[in-house]
C-alpha cells in the first residue's frame, strides 16, 4: 500500500480518540462483555500470523508462524463466541 | 487494485468502531459483537500482503496448509473454550484468550525479526514497533496466564517480598537497555533475552496483585495486547491491524480506569499497592471486634422474616455464583413476588469477579432486568428495606469501607446493607472475603448469619416460604 509513515501515524492517533469516545458512557454491567468483545477484536492478529506464515522461509519461521496462527485463531474465534454467549443472556428481558 | 484494498479497510474499520459502539449499550450489545465479527470476516476474505498480492490467490504452498491447519486448531480450541466454560469462569476465559492474542503478537514480531538480515535494514520505523510488539505481547501473554491461574484459585494471595518494586524496576531497565541495543543491531541472543525477560516481567508484574484485582489487570493486559497488535500492524504495514489494535488499546485503557473508578482506587494503587497484604490494617479492624460475636439464625426463621416483609433486597456475590445458586435465588424472588413482597437485586459495580459479571449470571437465571438495581439507586432507599439478604457477597457490603480508615478497602463505594432493618448474611463459613479483610457487617446488631451452602439454604428457604 502506498501510504506514507505520517499517514499511518495519523490513522493511529485518530483511532486512539475514537476508541476512547465510543465507550465513554458505558454502564458498568456491560464492562465484562465489552472487555470480551474488544478482546476478540485484537484477535485480528490472526491475519498478521497468516501474512508472516505465508512468507515463512525456514522451519523455525514456520513453527513460530504456525503457533502464532493457532493462538490468534483461538483469540478471534473464541473471543467472539464467548462474548456472544455472554450477551445472548441479556436478550431475555422484562417478562 | 491497492486503492480498492484501502477502501475495504476503511469499511472494516467502520464495522469495528460501530461494533464497539453498539457493545456499549445493553439493547444492542449482541448485535455489536456480530457487527465486529462481520468486519473480521471481511478482513479475512480480503486479506492482502503489504505488496498488494491477494493472499488467497497465491500458489498453494506447504505454508498455506499450515495456515489452514493452524486456523482450524485455533477455531476448535476457541469454540471448546467459549462453549464449555461455566458462566462463573468467564473472566478466566477472557484472560486466556487475551494471553493467546498477546503471544501471537509477540510471535509475529519475532518473525519480522527473523526476516531482517542486516543492521542497515533495521530502520527506526521498523525496529520500534517490532520491539514494542515483542515486549508488550509476551508480557501480556505471561501476565494473562498468571491472571488466569489466580482466578482459578491458584496462588490467589498476593506474592510480595521486600524491594519488589525495585527488583521489577531493575528488570524493566535491563529490558529497555536490550531494546535500545536491538534498535541498532540484529542480534539473536539479545532478542531471545528480550523475549524471555518480557515473559518473566509479565509474571513478576501480576504475581504481587491480589485475586480481587484481577479484572483490572485483565482489562489492562487486554489494552496492552491491542497496542502490541497495532505495533505489529506498523511493522508489517497492515492498516486494519493498526486501527483494530489501537481501538482496543485506547478503549481498553479507558475501561481499566472506569473499573478502578468503580472501586474508588487509583490504578497505580492496584498495580503497585499489593492489595490485601496489609496484615497490620486487618489486625486493627480485628482488634475492634474482640469480644463481639456473630448471631446465627435458622432457615425457617429467615423464611418467616422474608414472607412477611414488604421490601426485600438481595445482594448477590461471587459466593452465590460459585454455589451455582442463581436459579434458586430467582425461584425465591419469584415466590416472594407472588406473595406481594417487593424484591430487588442490588448489584455492586464489581460484584462477582468482574464488573458486570453478576448481571450476566443473573440474566442467565432469567431474573427480569428491571429488578436489577445499581448501587447508587438502591443505597438511598436502604433505610426502608425490611430484609437485606446477602448471598455470598462480602467485601462489597463491608461497612469498614465507610467507617474504618485503617482498612485497605476504606473509601470503596459499598452497598449499605447494614442500613436495612434486618440483614441476613448467607455464608459457608466465617472465612474472610476475596480481599482477605474482616467484615464488620457480620458483627452488627441487626445482622444474622445463615451458615451453609448457598444452594441448599436457598432450597430450604423456597420450601419454607411456600409453606408459610
XYZ file of C-alpha atoms in Angstrom:
563
model
C 0.000 0.000 0.000
C 1.233 3.431 -0.896
C 0.665 5.159 2.415
C 3.480 7.168 3.946
C 4.551 6.700 7.545
C 2.940 10.002 8.511
C -0.413 8.811 7.103
C -0.199 5.695 9.218
C 0.611 7.671 12.363
C -2.361 9.907 11.504
C -4.634 6.848 11.437
C -3.132 5.657 14.718
C -3.743 8.945 16.534
C -7.323 9.266 15.296
C -8.034 5.669 16.319
C -6.881 6.429 19.871
C -9.506 9.142 20.219
C -12.248 7.127 18.566
C -11.546 4.229 20.937
C -11.932 6.497 23.949
C -15.002 8.239 22.571
C -17.060 5.135 21.741
C -17.022 3.686 25.248
C -17.100 6.839 27.319
C -20.678 6.288 28.511
C -20.838 2.546 29.042
C -22.844 1.214 32.033
C -20.825 -0.938 34.438
C -22.954 -4.013 33.770
C -21.519 -4.108 30.263
C -17.866 -3.867 31.305
C -17.281 -7.601 31.121
C -18.908 -8.146 27.705
C -17.184 -5.045 26.380
C -13.796 -6.243 27.549
C -14.531 -9.604 25.996
C -15.685 -8.047 22.730
C -12.655 -5.813 22.350
C -10.538 -8.820 23.282
C -11.960 -10.568 20.222
C -11.206 -7.580 18.006
C -7.485 -7.704 18.751
C -7.733 -11.281 17.519
C -7.098 -9.614 14.155
C -3.519 -10.599 14.991
C -4.513 -13.900 13.334
C -4.148 -12.144 9.978
C -0.713 -10.896 10.979
C 0.145 -14.512 11.702
C -1.245 -15.652 8.349
C 0.708 -12.969 6.461
C 4.051 -13.816 8.047
C 3.477 -17.573 7.867
C 2.660 -17.316 4.155
C 6.157 -15.907 3.635
C 7.973 -18.112 6.141
C 11.216 -19.382 4.645
C 12.732 -21.592 7.352
C 11.429 -24.409 9.571
C 11.873 -22.146 12.614
C 9.838 -19.391 10.961
C 7.194 -21.941 10.005
C 6.995 -23.237 13.561
C 6.715 -19.782 15.130
C 4.230 -18.652 12.484
C 2.155 -21.776 12.973
C 1.943 -21.202 16.737
C 1.050 -17.549 16.095
C -1.794 -18.621 13.786
C -3.134 -21.138 16.323
C -3.007 -18.544 19.120
C -4.523 -15.791 17.012
C -7.255 -18.052 15.698
C -8.213 -19.160 19.231
C -8.242 -15.497 20.272
C -10.508 -14.306 17.483
C -12.971 -17.208 17.264
C -13.085 -17.933 20.979
C -13.337 -14.229 21.741
C -16.377 -13.589 19.567
C -18.083 -16.806 20.633
C -17.630 -16.261 24.359
C -18.879 -12.673 24.018
C -21.937 -13.819 22.115
C -22.634 -16.433 24.758
C -22.489 -13.765 27.462
C -24.699 -11.362 25.557
C -27.403 -13.774 24.473
C -28.394 -13.872 28.134
C -29.090 -10.178 28.130
C -31.673 -10.715 25.413
C -34.410 -12.163 27.575
C -35.515 -9.008 29.249
C -38.696 -7.971 31.001
C -41.149 -10.849 31.035
C -6.098 -2.510 -7.058
C -4.407 -1.237 -3.951
C -6.909 1.613 -3.578
C -9.708 -0.979 -3.521
C -8.000 -2.634 -0.556
C -7.729 0.753 1.127
C -11.498 1.270 0.779
C -12.209 -2.209 2.097
C -10.027 -1.476 5.122
C -11.965 1.737 5.749
C -15.171 -0.324 5.696
C -13.688 -2.853 8.115
C -12.617 -0.050 10.455
C -16.131 1.399 10.425
C -17.558 -2.029 11.324
C -15.154 -2.345 14.274
C -15.964 1.134 15.561
C -19.705 0.568 15.163
C -19.342 -2.825 16.820
C -17.697 -1.370 19.931
C -20.210 1.479 19.977
C -23.143 -0.963 19.889
C -21.473 -3.149 22.517
C -21.663 -0.244 24.937
C -25.468 -0.323 25.197
C -27.456 -3.261 26.644
C -30.067 -3.345 23.875
C -27.618 -3.504 21.004
C -24.664 -5.263 22.608
C -25.173 -8.623 20.940
C -25.612 -7.015 17.548
C -22.419 -5.033 18.146
C -20.451 -8.209 18.708
C -21.810 -9.654 15.461
C -21.004 -6.454 13.544
C -17.402 -6.605 14.747
C -17.240 -10.307 13.852
C -18.567 -9.419 10.394
C -15.755 -6.902 10.000
C -13.320 -9.613 10.936
C -14.746 -11.993 8.343
C -14.413 -9.373 5.596
C -10.841 -8.734 6.726
C -10.088 -12.456 6.410
C -11.615 -12.769 2.951
C -9.913 -9.644 1.611
C -6.505 -10.284 3.181
C -3.636 -8.853 1.103
C 0.114 -8.921 1.506
C 1.703 -5.493 2.090
C 2.957 -5.527 -1.524
C -0.651 -5.812 -2.751
C -0.730 -9.551 -3.530
C -4.038 -11.176 -2.682
C -3.177 -13.815 -0.080
C -5.707 -16.431 -1.170
C -4.779 -16.424 -4.870
C -1.084 -17.234 -4.446
C 0.325 -20.587 -5.465
C -0.544 -23.130 -2.813
C 2.488 -23.990 -0.691
C 3.079 -26.017 2.423
C 2.829 -22.721 4.341
C -0.813 -22.403 3.263
C -1.522 -25.898 4.504
C -0.014 -24.839 7.821
C -2.210 -21.715 7.838
C -5.395 -23.724 7.297
C -4.484 -26.382 9.875
C -3.403 -23.760 12.425
C -6.566 -21.714 11.971
C -8.757 -24.806 12.342
C -6.922 -25.897 15.503
C -7.380 -22.408 16.943
C -11.050 -22.438 15.953
C -11.617 -25.730 17.767
C -9.720 -24.573 20.874
C -11.647 -21.297 20.866
C -15.033 -22.954 20.379
C -14.452 -25.560 23.087
C -13.217 -22.868 25.462
C -16.080 -20.492 24.699
C -18.923 -23.008 24.924
C -17.719 -25.309 27.671
C -16.705 -22.652 30.180
C -19.075 -22.142 33.078
C -20.569 -18.677 33.390
C -18.717 -18.189 36.656
C -15.392 -18.843 34.952
C -15.979 -16.339 32.124
C -13.343 -13.841 33.314
C -10.628 -16.516 33.276
C -11.567 -17.432 29.724
C -11.276 -13.816 28.597
C -7.860 -13.665 30.282
C -6.745 -16.787 28.469
C -7.920 -15.626 25.029
C -6.244 -12.305 25.660
C -2.994 -14.040 26.577
C -3.095 -16.060 23.354
C -3.561 -12.858 21.353
C -0.590 -11.310 23.135
C 1.509 -14.393 22.448
C 0.557 -14.290 18.782
C 1.506 -10.608 18.596
C 4.932 -11.339 20.087
C 5.484 -14.249 17.680
C 4.514 -12.195 14.626
C 7.049 -9.585 15.721
C 9.677 -12.314 16.182
C 9.114 -13.477 12.622
C 9.640 -9.922 11.456
C 12.938 -10.019 13.319
C 13.946 -13.268 11.617
C 13.262 -11.663 8.234
C 15.660 -8.815 8.895
C 19.042 -9.770 7.529
C 21.311 -6.800 8.178
C 21.664 -3.887 10.587
C 21.072 -1.496 7.680
C 17.530 -2.812 7.176
C 16.777 -2.001 10.791
C 15.291 1.471 10.489
C 13.526 3.038 13.445
C 10.191 2.802 11.631
C 10.530 -0.991 11.625
C 12.568 -1.590 14.780
C 10.464 0.422 17.241
C 7.075 -1.218 16.522
C 8.672 -4.656 16.189
C 10.437 -4.476 19.544
C 7.397 -2.876 21.179
C 5.132 -5.697 19.956
C 7.605 -8.336 21.153
C 7.908 -6.769 24.580
C 4.248 -5.932 25.223
C 2.904 -9.059 23.529
C 4.974 -11.511 25.555
C 4.359 -9.544 28.761
C 0.623 -9.711 28.072
C 0.881 -13.448 27.392
C 2.593 -14.415 30.639
C 0.670 -11.844 32.691
C -2.657 -13.183 31.401
C -1.688 -16.756 32.200
C -0.892 -15.743 35.787
C -4.180 -13.797 35.977
C -5.978 -16.914 34.702
C -4.311 -19.090 37.342
C -5.109 -16.599 40.087
C -8.787 -16.546 39.146
C -8.743 -20.340 39.086
C -7.730 -20.145 42.728
C -4.031 -20.977 42.328
C -1.841 -18.692 44.454
C -4.529 -16.033 44.556
C -2.907 -14.306 47.532
C -0.560 -11.518 46.518
C 3.044 -12.663 46.433
C 5.361 -9.990 47.733
C 8.896 -9.639 49.005
C 10.889 -6.641 50.223
C 12.253 -4.478 47.450
C 9.888 -5.976 44.914
C 9.123 -2.763 43.082
C 12.862 -2.056 42.923
C 13.530 -5.569 41.595
C 10.829 -5.202 38.933
C 12.181 -1.777 38.066
C 15.650 -3.260 37.517
C 14.256 -5.924 35.178
C 12.485 -3.181 33.277
C 15.732 -1.226 32.954
C 17.519 -4.296 31.567
C 14.650 -4.889 29.127
C 14.770 -1.299 27.906
C 18.565 -1.491 27.578
C 18.251 -4.612 25.417
C 15.531 -2.945 23.348
C 17.711 0.106 22.701
C 20.638 -2.121 21.721
C 18.393 -4.153 19.396
C 17.218 -0.937 17.789
C 20.570 -0.766 16.002
C 21.792 -4.365 15.882
C 20.391 -7.615 14.539
C 21.460 -9.811 17.437
C 19.601 -13.065 18.022
C 20.752 -13.806 21.611
C 19.780 -10.278 22.675
C 16.384 -10.702 21.010
C 15.766 -14.022 22.764
C 16.861 -12.357 26.002
C 14.331 -9.571 25.462
C 11.582 -12.088 24.760
C 12.309 -14.193 27.841
C 12.751 -11.202 30.165
C 9.459 -9.722 28.956
C 7.732 -13.034 29.709
C 9.304 -13.004 33.144
C 8.316 -9.407 33.712
C 4.663 -10.241 32.958
C 4.784 -12.846 35.751
C 6.594 -10.519 38.155
C 4.110 -7.733 37.472
C 0.934 -9.756 38.128
C 2.191 -12.002 40.956
C 2.048 -9.335 43.703
C -1.526 -8.320 42.787
C -4.363 -9.945 44.732
C -7.037 -12.073 43.072
C -9.711 -9.436 43.728
C -7.937 -7.005 41.440
C -7.555 -9.422 38.525
C -10.381 -7.823 36.476
C -8.440 -4.579 36.372
C -5.279 -6.458 35.443
C -7.030 -8.380 32.667
C -8.533 -5.189 31.293
C -5.115 -3.546 31.317
C -3.451 -6.532 29.633
C -6.287 -6.528 27.104
C -5.402 -2.997 26.104
C -1.700 -3.957 26.074
C -2.412 -6.734 23.595
C -4.339 -4.248 21.486
C -1.330 -1.942 21.379
C 1.004 -4.838 20.568
C -1.266 -5.775 17.658
C -1.263 -2.171 16.464
C 2.540 -2.158 16.638
C 2.616 -5.336 14.554
C 0.377 -3.529 12.091
C 3.030 -0.816 11.805
C 5.790 -3.394 11.373
C 4.077 -5.437 8.667
C 2.221 -2.500 7.045
C -1.342 -3.569 7.730
C -3.693 -0.667 8.413
C -6.595 -2.845 9.536
C -4.417 -4.223 12.329
C -3.349 -0.720 13.312
C -6.935 0.509 13.556
C -8.291 -2.562 15.367
C -5.337 -2.774 17.759
C -5.398 0.927 18.586
C -9.171 0.927 19.177
C -8.752 -1.895 21.669
C -5.714 -0.241 23.209
C -7.399 3.082 23.888
C -10.869 1.806 24.798
C -9.264 -0.852 26.999
C -7.237 1.783 28.835
C -10.368 3.830 29.474
C -12.248 0.709 30.593
C -9.435 -0.055 33.046
C -9.745 3.438 34.514
C -13.552 3.110 34.726
C -13.163 -0.146 36.630
C -10.716 1.402 39.072
C -13.116 4.303 39.474
C -15.903 1.854 40.402
C -13.638 0.527 43.155
C -12.554 4.026 44.105
C -8.886 3.182 43.781
C -6.252 4.804 41.576
C -4.781 2.429 39.023
C -1.274 2.844 40.456
C -2.563 1.553 43.776
C -3.869 -1.608 42.085
C -0.647 -2.298 40.221
C 1.904 -1.467 42.898
C -0.087 -1.430 46.137
C -0.187 -5.205 46.750
C -3.790 -5.016 47.936
C -4.824 -7.403 50.690
C -1.315 -7.891 52.010
C -1.917 -5.222 54.632
C -1.771 -7.535 57.631
C -1.395 -4.596 60.010
C -4.584 -2.936 58.778
C -6.594 -6.132 59.080
C -5.240 -6.556 62.584
C -6.510 -3.126 63.568
C -10.034 -3.952 62.498
C -9.926 -7.311 64.231
C -8.943 -5.563 67.457
C -12.221 -3.644 67.499
C -14.087 -6.871 67.021
C -12.664 -8.533 70.119
C -15.472 -9.730 72.352
C -18.093 -9.375 69.639
C -19.744 -12.469 68.281
C -21.900 -13.202 65.288
C -25.538 -14.251 65.745
C -26.558 -17.333 63.762
C -30.110 -17.906 62.525
C -32.018 -20.890 61.123
C -33.633 -21.110 57.687
C -37.214 -21.328 58.992
C -36.864 -18.037 60.865
C -35.428 -16.371 57.784
C -38.349 -17.668 55.714
C -40.835 -16.042 58.081
C -38.945 -12.760 58.031
C -38.922 -12.767 54.234
C -42.507 -13.890 53.738
C -43.902 -11.095 55.907
C -41.586 -8.351 54.686
C -42.705 -5.596 52.350
C -39.385 -4.780 50.794
C -36.551 -7.240 50.307
C -33.193 -6.504 48.734
C -30.956 -9.348 47.629
C -27.227 -8.683 47.376
C -25.670 -11.440 45.275
C -21.940 -12.027 45.333
C -19.385 -14.394 43.944
C -20.260 -16.968 46.614
C -23.691 -17.312 45.023
C -22.100 -17.832 41.656
C -19.694 -20.471 42.938
C -22.570 -22.385 44.534
C -24.403 -22.132 41.162
C -27.327 -20.826 43.180
C -28.586 -18.114 40.797
C -31.570 -20.254 39.746
C -32.572 -20.861 43.371
C -32.262 -17.133 44.014
C -34.635 -16.429 41.145
C -37.084 -19.046 42.483
C -37.022 -17.430 45.901
C -37.568 -13.993 44.390
C -40.486 -15.295 42.282
C -42.041 -16.970 45.302
C -41.783 -13.775 47.347
C -43.129 -11.778 44.421
C -46.254 -13.966 44.375
C -46.862 -13.031 47.998
C -46.669 -9.343 47.154
C -43.199 -8.757 48.547
C -41.222 -6.219 46.551
C -37.896 -7.853 45.659
C -34.953 -6.011 44.171
C -31.401 -7.090 43.460
C -28.581 -4.742 44.423
C -25.683 -5.120 42.029
C -22.373 -3.696 43.128
C -20.303 -2.476 40.155
C -17.601 -5.011 40.940
C -19.772 -7.848 42.240
C -18.524 -11.209 41.075
C -15.107 -11.344 39.578
C -15.554 -8.590 37.031
C -17.725 -5.528 36.607
C -20.944 -6.693 35.024
C -20.227 -10.330 35.793
C -23.170 -10.590 38.196
C -25.600 -9.169 35.640
C -24.535 -11.870 33.211
C -25.069 -14.587 35.818
C -28.495 -13.340 36.908
C -29.594 -12.839 33.317
C -28.676 -16.471 32.744
C -31.133 -17.404 35.508
C -33.873 -15.251 33.879
C -34.050 -12.654 36.610
C -36.011 -9.809 34.976
C -33.927 -6.833 34.038
C -35.989 -4.255 35.919
C -35.326 -5.984 39.242
C -31.590 -5.395 38.935
C -30.638 -2.116 40.571
C -27.308 -0.379 40.581
C -25.676 0.524 43.857
C -26.311 4.286 43.551
C -30.035 3.666 43.002
C -30.506 1.301 45.902
C -28.455 2.896 48.686
C -30.742 5.897 49.371
C -33.710 3.513 49.760
C -31.922 1.054 52.046
C -33.412 2.518 55.272
C -36.894 1.422 54.184
C -35.854 -2.130 53.380
C -37.141 -4.781 55.791
C -34.777 -7.597 54.961
C -31.489 -7.421 53.102
C -30.365 -10.869 52.027
C -26.631 -11.022 51.363
C -25.805 -14.170 49.396
C -22.120 -14.938 49.131
C -21.124 -11.281 48.921
C -18.553 -9.992 51.344
C -16.250 -7.082 50.621
C -18.899 -5.100 48.719
C -21.114 -4.881 51.833
C -18.329 -4.332 54.367
C -19.057 -1.131 56.329
C -15.318 -0.915 57.067
C -15.127 0.828 53.700
C -17.118 3.675 55.276
C -16.044 3.523 58.909
C -12.538 2.131 59.339
C -9.853 4.453 57.992
C -7.171 1.813 58.543
C -8.931 -0.746 56.354
C -7.391 -1.422 52.942
C -10.811 -1.059 51.336
C -11.549 2.262 53.058
C -13.216 4.599 50.558
C -14.531 1.887 48.244
C -18.218 2.523 47.498
C -20.313 -0.225 49.094
C -23.916 -1.329 49.204
C -25.255 -0.098 52.546
C -26.696 -3.459 53.540
C -26.344 -2.594 57.239
C -28.924 0.194 56.855
C -31.715 -2.336 56.313
C -33.858 -3.291 59.311
C -32.570 -6.834 59.285
C -29.577 -8.184 57.421
C -29.320 -11.902 56.697
C -25.875 -12.986 55.583
C -25.738 -16.372 53.870
C -22.257 -17.730 54.080
C -20.470 -21.046 54.065
C -18.158 -20.244 56.947
C -16.548 -17.314 58.719
C -13.650 -17.171 56.265
C -12.632 -13.693 55.124
C -13.578 -12.436 51.662
C -11.544 -12.333 48.486
C -9.675 -9.272 49.677
C -8.784 -11.044 52.925
C -10.399 -8.468 55.219
C -12.640 -8.969 58.262
C -16.221 -7.907 57.603
C -17.678 -5.560 60.247
C -21.182 -6.197 58.893
C -21.250 -9.695 60.388
C -20.917 -8.263 63.886
C -23.650 -5.614 63.644
C -26.653 -5.891 65.968
C -29.159 -6.183 63.127
C -27.202 -8.897 61.330
C -27.972 -12.612 61.444
C -25.800 -15.291 59.892
C -27.288 -18.210 57.973
C -24.436 -20.678 57.617
C -24.293 -23.398 54.999
C -24.092 -23.996 51.277
C -25.969 -21.213 49.475
C -27.823 -23.587 47.168
C -29.029 -25.857 49.988
C -30.021 -22.899 52.185
C -31.938 -21.281 49.349
C -33.773 -24.511 48.555
C -34.810 -24.699 52.195
C -35.923 -21.057 52.114
C -38.008 -21.539 48.966
C -39.763 -24.540 50.526
C -40.399 -22.725 53.805
C -41.706 -19.578 52.118
C -44.084 -21.691 50.025
C -45.339 -23.363 53.184
C -45.810 -20.260 55.289
